[in-house]
Coordinates of C-alpha atoms and ligand atoms in Angstrom, one line a residue:
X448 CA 170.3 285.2 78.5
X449 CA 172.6 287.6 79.2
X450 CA 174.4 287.5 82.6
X451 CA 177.7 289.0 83.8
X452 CA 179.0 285.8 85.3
X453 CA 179.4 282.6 82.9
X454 CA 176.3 280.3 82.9
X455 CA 176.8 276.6 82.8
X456 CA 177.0 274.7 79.0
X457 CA 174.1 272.6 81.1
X458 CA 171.7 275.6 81.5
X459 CA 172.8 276.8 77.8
X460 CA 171.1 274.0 76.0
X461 CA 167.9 273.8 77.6
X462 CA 165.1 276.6 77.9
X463 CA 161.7 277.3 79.7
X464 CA 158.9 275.4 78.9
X465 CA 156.9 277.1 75.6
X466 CA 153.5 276.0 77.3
X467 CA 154.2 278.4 80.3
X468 CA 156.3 281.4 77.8
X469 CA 152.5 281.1 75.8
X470 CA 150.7 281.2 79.4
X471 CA 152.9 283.9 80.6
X472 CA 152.4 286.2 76.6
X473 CA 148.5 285.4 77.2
X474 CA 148.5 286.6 81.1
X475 CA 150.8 289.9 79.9
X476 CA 148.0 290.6 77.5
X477 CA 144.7 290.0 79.6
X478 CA 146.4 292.2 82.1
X479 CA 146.3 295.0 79.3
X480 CA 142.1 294.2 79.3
X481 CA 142.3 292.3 76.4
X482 CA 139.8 289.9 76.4
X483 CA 141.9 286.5 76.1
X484 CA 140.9 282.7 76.2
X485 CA 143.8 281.0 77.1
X486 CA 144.3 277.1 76.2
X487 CA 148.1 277.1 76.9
X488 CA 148.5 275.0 80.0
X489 CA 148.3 271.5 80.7
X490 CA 146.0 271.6 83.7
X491 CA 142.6 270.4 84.8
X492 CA 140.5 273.1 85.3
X493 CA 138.6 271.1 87.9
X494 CA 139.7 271.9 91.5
X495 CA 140.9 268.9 93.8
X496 CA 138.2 266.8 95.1
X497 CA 137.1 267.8 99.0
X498 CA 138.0 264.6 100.3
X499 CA 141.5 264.8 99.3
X500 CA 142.1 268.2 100.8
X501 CA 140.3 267.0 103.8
X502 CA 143.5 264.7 104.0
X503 CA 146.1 266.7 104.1
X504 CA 144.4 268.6 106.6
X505 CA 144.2 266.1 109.1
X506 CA 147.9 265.1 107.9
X507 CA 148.8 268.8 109.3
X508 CA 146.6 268.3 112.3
X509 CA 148.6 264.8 113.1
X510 CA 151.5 266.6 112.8
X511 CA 153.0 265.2 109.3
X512 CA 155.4 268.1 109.0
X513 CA 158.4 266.5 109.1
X514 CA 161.4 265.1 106.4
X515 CA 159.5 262.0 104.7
X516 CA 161.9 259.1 103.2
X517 CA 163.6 260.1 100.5
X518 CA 162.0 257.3 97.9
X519 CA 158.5 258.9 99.5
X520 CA 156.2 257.4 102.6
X521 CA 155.7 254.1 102.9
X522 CA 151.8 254.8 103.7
X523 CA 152.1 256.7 99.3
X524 CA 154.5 253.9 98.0
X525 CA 151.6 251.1 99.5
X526 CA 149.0 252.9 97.7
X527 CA 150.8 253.2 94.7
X528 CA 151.6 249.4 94.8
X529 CA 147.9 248.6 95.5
X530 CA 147.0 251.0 92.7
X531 CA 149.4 249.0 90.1
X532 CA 147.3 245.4 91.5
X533 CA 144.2 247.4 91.0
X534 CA 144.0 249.4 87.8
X535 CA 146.5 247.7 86.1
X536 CA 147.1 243.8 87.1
X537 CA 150.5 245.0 87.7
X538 CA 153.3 243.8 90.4
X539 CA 155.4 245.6 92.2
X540 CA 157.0 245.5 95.4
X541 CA 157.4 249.0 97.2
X542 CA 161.5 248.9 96.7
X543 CA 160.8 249.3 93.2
X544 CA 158.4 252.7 93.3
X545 CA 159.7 256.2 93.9
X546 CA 157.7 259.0 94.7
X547 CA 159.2 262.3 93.2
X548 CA 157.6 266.3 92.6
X549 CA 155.7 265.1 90.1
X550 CA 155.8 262.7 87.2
X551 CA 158.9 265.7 86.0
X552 CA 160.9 264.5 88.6
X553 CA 161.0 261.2 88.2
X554 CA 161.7 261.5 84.3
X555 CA 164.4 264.0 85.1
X556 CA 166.0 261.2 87.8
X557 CA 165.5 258.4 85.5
X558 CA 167.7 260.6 83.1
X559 CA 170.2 261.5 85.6
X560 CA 170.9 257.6 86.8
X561 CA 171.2 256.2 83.3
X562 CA 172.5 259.0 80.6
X563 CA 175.9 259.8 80.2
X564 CA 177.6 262.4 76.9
X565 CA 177.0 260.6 73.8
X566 CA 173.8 258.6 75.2
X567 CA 170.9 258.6 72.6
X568 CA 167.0 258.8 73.8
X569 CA 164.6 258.5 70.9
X570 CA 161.2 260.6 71.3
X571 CA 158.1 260.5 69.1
X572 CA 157.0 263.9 67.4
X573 CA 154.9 265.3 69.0
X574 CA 156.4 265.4 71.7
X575 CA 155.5 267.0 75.9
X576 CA 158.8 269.8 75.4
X577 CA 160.3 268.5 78.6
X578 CA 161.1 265.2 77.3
X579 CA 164.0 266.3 74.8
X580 CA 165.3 269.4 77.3
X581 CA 165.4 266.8 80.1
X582 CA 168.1 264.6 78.7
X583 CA 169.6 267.8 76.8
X584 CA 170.1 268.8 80.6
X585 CA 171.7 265.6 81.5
X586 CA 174.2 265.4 78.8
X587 CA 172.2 263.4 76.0
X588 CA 170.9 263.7 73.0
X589 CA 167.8 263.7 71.9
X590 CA 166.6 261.7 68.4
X591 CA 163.5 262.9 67.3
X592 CA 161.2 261.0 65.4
X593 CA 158.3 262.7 63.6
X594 CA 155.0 261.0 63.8
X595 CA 153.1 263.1 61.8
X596 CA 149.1 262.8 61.1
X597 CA 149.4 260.5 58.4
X598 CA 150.8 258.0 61.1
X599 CA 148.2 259.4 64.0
X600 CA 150.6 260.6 65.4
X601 CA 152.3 257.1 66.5
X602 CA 155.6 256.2 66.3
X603 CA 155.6 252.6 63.8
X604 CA 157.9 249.6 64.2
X605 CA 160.3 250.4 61.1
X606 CA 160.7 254.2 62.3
X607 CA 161.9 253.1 65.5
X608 CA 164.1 250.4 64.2
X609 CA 166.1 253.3 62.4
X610 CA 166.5 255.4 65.1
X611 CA 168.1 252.8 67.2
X612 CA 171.8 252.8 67.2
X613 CA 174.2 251.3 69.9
X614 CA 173.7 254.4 71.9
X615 CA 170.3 254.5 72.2
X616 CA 169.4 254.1 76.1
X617 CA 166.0 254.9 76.5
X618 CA 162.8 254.9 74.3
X619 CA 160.0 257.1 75.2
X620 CA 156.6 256.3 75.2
X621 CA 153.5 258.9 76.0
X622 CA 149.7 257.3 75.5
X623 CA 147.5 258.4 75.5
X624 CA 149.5 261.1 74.7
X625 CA 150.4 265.1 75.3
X626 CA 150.1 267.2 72.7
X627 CA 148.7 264.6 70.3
X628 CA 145.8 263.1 72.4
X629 CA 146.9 259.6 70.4
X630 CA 146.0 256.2 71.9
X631 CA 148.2 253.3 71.2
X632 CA 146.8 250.0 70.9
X633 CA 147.6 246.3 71.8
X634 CA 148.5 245.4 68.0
X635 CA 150.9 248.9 67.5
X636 CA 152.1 248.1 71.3
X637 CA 153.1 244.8 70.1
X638 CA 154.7 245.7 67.1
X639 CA 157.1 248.3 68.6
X640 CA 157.9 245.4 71.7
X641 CA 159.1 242.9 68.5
X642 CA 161.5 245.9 67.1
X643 CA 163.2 246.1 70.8
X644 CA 163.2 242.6 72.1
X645 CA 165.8 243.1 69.0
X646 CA 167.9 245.8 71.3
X647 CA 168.1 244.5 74.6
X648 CA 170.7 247.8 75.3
X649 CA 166.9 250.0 75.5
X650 CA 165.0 250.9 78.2
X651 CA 161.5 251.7 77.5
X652 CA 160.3 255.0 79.4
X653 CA 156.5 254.8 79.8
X654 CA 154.6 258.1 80.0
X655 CA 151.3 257.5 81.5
X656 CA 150.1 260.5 83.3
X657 CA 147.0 260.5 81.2
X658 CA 146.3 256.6 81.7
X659 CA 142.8 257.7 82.9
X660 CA 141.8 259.8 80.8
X661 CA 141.1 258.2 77.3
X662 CA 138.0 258.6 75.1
X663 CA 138.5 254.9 73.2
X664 CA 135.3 252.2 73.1
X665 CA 137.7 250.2 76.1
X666 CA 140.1 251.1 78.5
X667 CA 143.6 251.0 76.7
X668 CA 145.7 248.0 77.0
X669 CA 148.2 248.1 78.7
X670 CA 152.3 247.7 77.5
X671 CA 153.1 245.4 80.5
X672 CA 150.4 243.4 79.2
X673 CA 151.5 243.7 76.1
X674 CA 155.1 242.9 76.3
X675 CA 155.4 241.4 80.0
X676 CA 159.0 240.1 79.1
X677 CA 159.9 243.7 78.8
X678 CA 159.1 244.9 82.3
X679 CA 163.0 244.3 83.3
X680 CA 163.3 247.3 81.1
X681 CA 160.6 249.5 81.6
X682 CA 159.4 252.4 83.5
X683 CA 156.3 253.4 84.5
X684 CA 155.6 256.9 85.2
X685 CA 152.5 258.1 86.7
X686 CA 151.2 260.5 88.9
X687 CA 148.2 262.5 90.3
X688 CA 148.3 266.2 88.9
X689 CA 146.0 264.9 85.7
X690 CA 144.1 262.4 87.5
X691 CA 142.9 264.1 90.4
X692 CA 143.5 267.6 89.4
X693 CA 146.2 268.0 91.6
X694 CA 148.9 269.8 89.6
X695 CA 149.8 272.0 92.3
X696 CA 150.6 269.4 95.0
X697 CA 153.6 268.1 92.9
X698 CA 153.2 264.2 93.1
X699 CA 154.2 261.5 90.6
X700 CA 155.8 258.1 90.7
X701 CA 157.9 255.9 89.3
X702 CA 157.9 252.1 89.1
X703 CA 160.7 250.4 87.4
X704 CA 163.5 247.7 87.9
X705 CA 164.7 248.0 91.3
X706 CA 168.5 248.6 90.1
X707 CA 167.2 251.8 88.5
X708 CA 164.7 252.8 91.0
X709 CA 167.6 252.9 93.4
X710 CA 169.7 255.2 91.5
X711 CA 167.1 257.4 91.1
X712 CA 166.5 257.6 94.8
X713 CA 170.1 258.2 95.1
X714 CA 169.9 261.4 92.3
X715 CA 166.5 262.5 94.4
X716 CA 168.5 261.8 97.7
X717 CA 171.0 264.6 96.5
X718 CA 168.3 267.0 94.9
X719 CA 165.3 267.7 96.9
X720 CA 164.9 264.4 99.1
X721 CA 161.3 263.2 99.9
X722 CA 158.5 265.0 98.5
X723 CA 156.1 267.2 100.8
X724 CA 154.9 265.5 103.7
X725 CA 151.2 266.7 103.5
X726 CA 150.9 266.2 99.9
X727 CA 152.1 262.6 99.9
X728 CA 149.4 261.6 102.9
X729 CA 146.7 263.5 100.2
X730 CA 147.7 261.8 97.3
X731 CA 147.7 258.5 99.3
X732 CA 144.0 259.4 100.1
X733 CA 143.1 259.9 96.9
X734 CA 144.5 256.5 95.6
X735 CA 143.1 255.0 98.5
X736 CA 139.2 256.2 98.4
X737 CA 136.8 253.1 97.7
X738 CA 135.1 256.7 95.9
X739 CA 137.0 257.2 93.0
X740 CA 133.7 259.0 90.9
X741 CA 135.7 261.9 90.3
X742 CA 138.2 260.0 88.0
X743 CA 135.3 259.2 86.0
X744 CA 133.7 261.9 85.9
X745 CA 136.4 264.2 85.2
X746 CA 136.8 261.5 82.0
X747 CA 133.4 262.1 80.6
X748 CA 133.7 265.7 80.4
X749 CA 137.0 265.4 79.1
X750 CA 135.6 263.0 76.0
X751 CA 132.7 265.5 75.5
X752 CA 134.6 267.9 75.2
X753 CA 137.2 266.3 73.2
X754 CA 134.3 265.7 71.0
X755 CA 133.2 269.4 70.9
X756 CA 136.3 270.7 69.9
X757 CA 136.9 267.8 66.8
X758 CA 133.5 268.9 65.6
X759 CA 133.7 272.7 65.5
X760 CA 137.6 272.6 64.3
X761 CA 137.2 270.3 61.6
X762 CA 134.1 272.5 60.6
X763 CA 137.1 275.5 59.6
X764 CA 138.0 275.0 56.3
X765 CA 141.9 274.5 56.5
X766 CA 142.0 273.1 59.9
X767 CA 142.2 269.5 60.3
X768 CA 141.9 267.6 63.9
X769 CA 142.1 263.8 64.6
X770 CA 139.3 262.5 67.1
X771 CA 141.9 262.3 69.7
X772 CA 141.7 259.1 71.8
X773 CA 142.7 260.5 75.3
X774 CA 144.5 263.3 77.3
X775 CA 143.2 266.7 77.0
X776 CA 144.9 268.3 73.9
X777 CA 143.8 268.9 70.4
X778 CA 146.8 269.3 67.9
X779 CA 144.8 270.9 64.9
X780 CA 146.8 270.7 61.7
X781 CA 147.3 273.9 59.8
X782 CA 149.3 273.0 57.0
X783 CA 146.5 274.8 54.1
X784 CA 146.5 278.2 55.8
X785 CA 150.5 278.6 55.7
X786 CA 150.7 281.4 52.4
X787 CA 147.5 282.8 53.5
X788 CA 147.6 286.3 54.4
X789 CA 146.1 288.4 57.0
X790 CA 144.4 291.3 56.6
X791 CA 146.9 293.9 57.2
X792 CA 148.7 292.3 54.8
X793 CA 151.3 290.1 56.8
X794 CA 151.6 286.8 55.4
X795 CA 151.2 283.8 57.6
X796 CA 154.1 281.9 56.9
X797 CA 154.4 279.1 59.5
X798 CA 152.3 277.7 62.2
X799 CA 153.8 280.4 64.4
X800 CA 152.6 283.2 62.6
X801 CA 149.1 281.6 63.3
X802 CA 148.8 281.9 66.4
X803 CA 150.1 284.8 67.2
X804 CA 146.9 285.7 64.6
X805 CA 144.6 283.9 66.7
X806 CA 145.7 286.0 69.8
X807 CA 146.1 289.5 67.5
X808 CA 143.0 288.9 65.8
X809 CA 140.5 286.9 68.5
X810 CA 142.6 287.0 71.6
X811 CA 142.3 282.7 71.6
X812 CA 146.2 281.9 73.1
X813 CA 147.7 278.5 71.5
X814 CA 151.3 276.8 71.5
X815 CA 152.5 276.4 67.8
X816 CA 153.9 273.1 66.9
X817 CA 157.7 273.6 67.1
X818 CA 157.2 273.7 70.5
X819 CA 156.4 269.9 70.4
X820 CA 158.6 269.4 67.7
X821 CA 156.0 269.2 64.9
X822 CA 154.7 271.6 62.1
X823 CA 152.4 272.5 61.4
X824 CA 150.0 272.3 64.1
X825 CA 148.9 274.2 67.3
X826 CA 148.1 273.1 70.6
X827 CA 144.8 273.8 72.4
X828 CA 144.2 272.4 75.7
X829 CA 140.8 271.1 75.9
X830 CA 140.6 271.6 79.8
X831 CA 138.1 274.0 80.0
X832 CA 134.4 274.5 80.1
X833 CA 132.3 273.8 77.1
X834 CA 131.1 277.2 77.3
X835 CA 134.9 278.3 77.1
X836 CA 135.8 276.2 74.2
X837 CA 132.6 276.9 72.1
X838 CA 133.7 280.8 72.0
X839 CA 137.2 279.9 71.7
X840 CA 136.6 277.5 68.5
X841 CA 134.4 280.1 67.3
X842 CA 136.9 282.9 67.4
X843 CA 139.3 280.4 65.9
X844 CA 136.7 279.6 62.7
X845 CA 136.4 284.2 62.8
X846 CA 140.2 284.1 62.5
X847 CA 140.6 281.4 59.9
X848 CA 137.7 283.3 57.5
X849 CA 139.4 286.9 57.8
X850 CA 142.9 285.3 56.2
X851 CA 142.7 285.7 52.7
X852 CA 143.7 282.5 50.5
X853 CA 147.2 282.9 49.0
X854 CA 146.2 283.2 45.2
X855 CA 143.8 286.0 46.1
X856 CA 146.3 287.2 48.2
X857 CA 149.7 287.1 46.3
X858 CA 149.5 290.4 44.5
X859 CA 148.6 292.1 47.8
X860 CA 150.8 290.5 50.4
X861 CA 154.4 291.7 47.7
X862 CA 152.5 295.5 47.7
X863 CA 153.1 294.4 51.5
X864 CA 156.4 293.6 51.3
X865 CA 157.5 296.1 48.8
X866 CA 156.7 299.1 51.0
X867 CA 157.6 297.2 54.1
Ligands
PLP2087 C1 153.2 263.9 79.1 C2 153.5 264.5 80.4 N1 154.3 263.9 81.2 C3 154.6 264.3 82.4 C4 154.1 265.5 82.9 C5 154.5 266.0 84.3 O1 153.4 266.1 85.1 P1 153.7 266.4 86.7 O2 155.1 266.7 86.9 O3 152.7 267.4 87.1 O4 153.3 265.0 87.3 C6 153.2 266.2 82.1 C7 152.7 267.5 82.5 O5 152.2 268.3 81.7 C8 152.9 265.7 80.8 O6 152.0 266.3 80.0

């Protein structure tokens, strides 16, 4: 950035979200006429159900246009109680959920109430980008754990056990999860609960805006059912942009120890206040509905898809793709195509090189894995028709077959680099 007024150290340490500079590179080049498939974002591509924008009509109609409470409406914080009882045997009284612009919010508040220079939040590799920029932002520092394939991509009981120190605050947990599509399970759930009943100084920061979308034999179980002595420390973060295909109405929630929920009202108080008026009473109606067909629907087409892509990207010699167990990502390993080379001669040297081949070469945009702290691997979202992602793995497997392997290609790729 280059500015003629000095920027704060705050801004300086943080950057835009990769999944919407990749969006924005795809949408520069569809403009131009290429002919791009672009599985950058995070999104459904399903609309919002009828019902649910039938409700925030008639909110506008009552007249709902006014401030709301800053923790959110009572009418949103009673559903989101009834919700926790519902879906997930949980308890909790309505002074202990907050309702925030989206499941971001509420992350970013927890962060702001609880992290001061010097505090120490450990994320899992791969990771959603925000997570580590969000406490960059409010003065902590990120510890990074890899979770690479080999451990599907889950973060085990003696890994987290070295990255705690005294400083550590918060541990983050996303399942299923975003980029990795990994599920955790009651056994691996338990295990990780033993390591910090060890570290009573760690909060435990529970990522669950996928929690219905998962492609395992049973619903997932559940960490507070898990490790119920650890709910004094835990917070749950949910919200409707994945479940109901509501990204754009900005709605999450959190649900946590009222001492923390508190100070996060009190960060929200002093940042945006309540969230919109009409998007709360929709998001109220869509936890509400006796119908909620669309959840499962939207889940089926998510797993056969899911499905789909595992199939035709493990078919590509040099990709590899775990089944994932929920969200909808794939995170293909790439690790045997770095050294190969392309046809004009440029060598592909990391996973970034990659995809920018699989736009150059097939127009098929993907994040590469520094970008969730991982290589390497890409990202594709799988949150697009089946039609969509059958020409988009196909391009991928075109792609893959025109790089030539890095024996064959040695003697070609220094001519390259000689006259380069
Ligand atoms: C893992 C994860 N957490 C949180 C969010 C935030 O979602 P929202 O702010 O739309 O609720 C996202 C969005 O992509 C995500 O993937």
């Amino acid at each position: 950035m280059t500015t003629t007024f000095p920027l704060s150290q705050r801004v300086q340490r943080v950057k835009l979200s990769p999944n919407a500079a990749a969006s924005a590179r795809a949408a520069a080049l569809a403009a131009q006429g290429r002919d791009v498939i672009a599985l950058t974002t995070g999104e459904p591509d399903f609309d919002t159900p009828e019902p649910i924008k039938q409700a925030a009509i008639a909110a506008l109609a009552r007249g709902e246009t006014r401030y709301t409470p800053t923790p959110g409406t009572a009418a949103l914080r009673e559903a989101i109680q009834a919700k926790y009882a519902r879906d997930n045997a949980l308890d909790y009284p309505t002074r202990q959920i907050i309702v925030s612009n989206g499941g971001k919010q509420v992350i970013h508040n927890a962060f702001a109430a609880t992290l001061d220079g010097g505090s120490e939040v450990i994320i899992p590799a791969p990771y959603w980008p925000s997570f580590p920029d969000m406490v960059l932002v409010n003065d902590g520092t990120p510890v990074i754990v890899p979770c690479d394939i080999g451990a599907g991509f889950k973060l085990t009981p003696a890994a987290l056990e070295a990255a705690i120190t005294p400083r550590t605050r918060w541990l983050v947990l996303n399942t299923p999860g975003n980029p990795s599509g990994a599920v955790y399970d009651a056994a691996e759930l338990g295990a990780l609960a033993a390591v910090l009943r060890r570290h009573p100084q760690v909060l435990v920061m529970l990522d669950e805006l996928y929690e219905h979308i998962w492609f395992t034999p049973e619903a997932p179980a559940h960490w507070l059912h898990v490790a119920p002595d650890l709910k004094d420390r835990t917070l749950l973060v949910g919200g409707a942009s994945k479940t109901y295909a509501m990204t754009g109405w900005r709605i999450g929630w959190g649900a946590g120890p009222a001492a923390l929920v508190q100070a996060m009202v009190v960060i929200q108080s002093q940042a945006s206040s309540g969230p919109n008026s009409v998007a709360q009473a929709a998001v109220t109606a869509a936890l509400e509905s006796p119908d909620q067909s669309f959840v499962a629907q939207a889940r089926a087409a998510y797993a056969r898809r899911a499905a789909l892509v595992t199939e035709a990207i493990n078919a590509v010699p040099g990709l590899t793709l775990l089944p994932p167990g929920g969200s909808f990502f794939a995170f293909v390993h790439c690790g045997p195509l770095i050294g190969c080379v392309r046809p004009d001669g440029r060598a592909i040297r990391s996973d970034a090189d990659l995809t920018e081949w699989l736009l150059d070469a097939e127009g098929v945009a993907a994040v590469d894995g520094p970008s969730y702290g991982l290589s390497p691997y890409f990202r594709i979202s799988t949150a697009a028709s089946d039609a969509v992602l059958r020409d988009a793995t196909a391009r991928i497997a075109r792609a893959v077959a025109a790089l030539r392997p890095p024996q064959a290609a040695g003697a070609r790729v220094r001519e390259a680099e000689a006259a380069a």
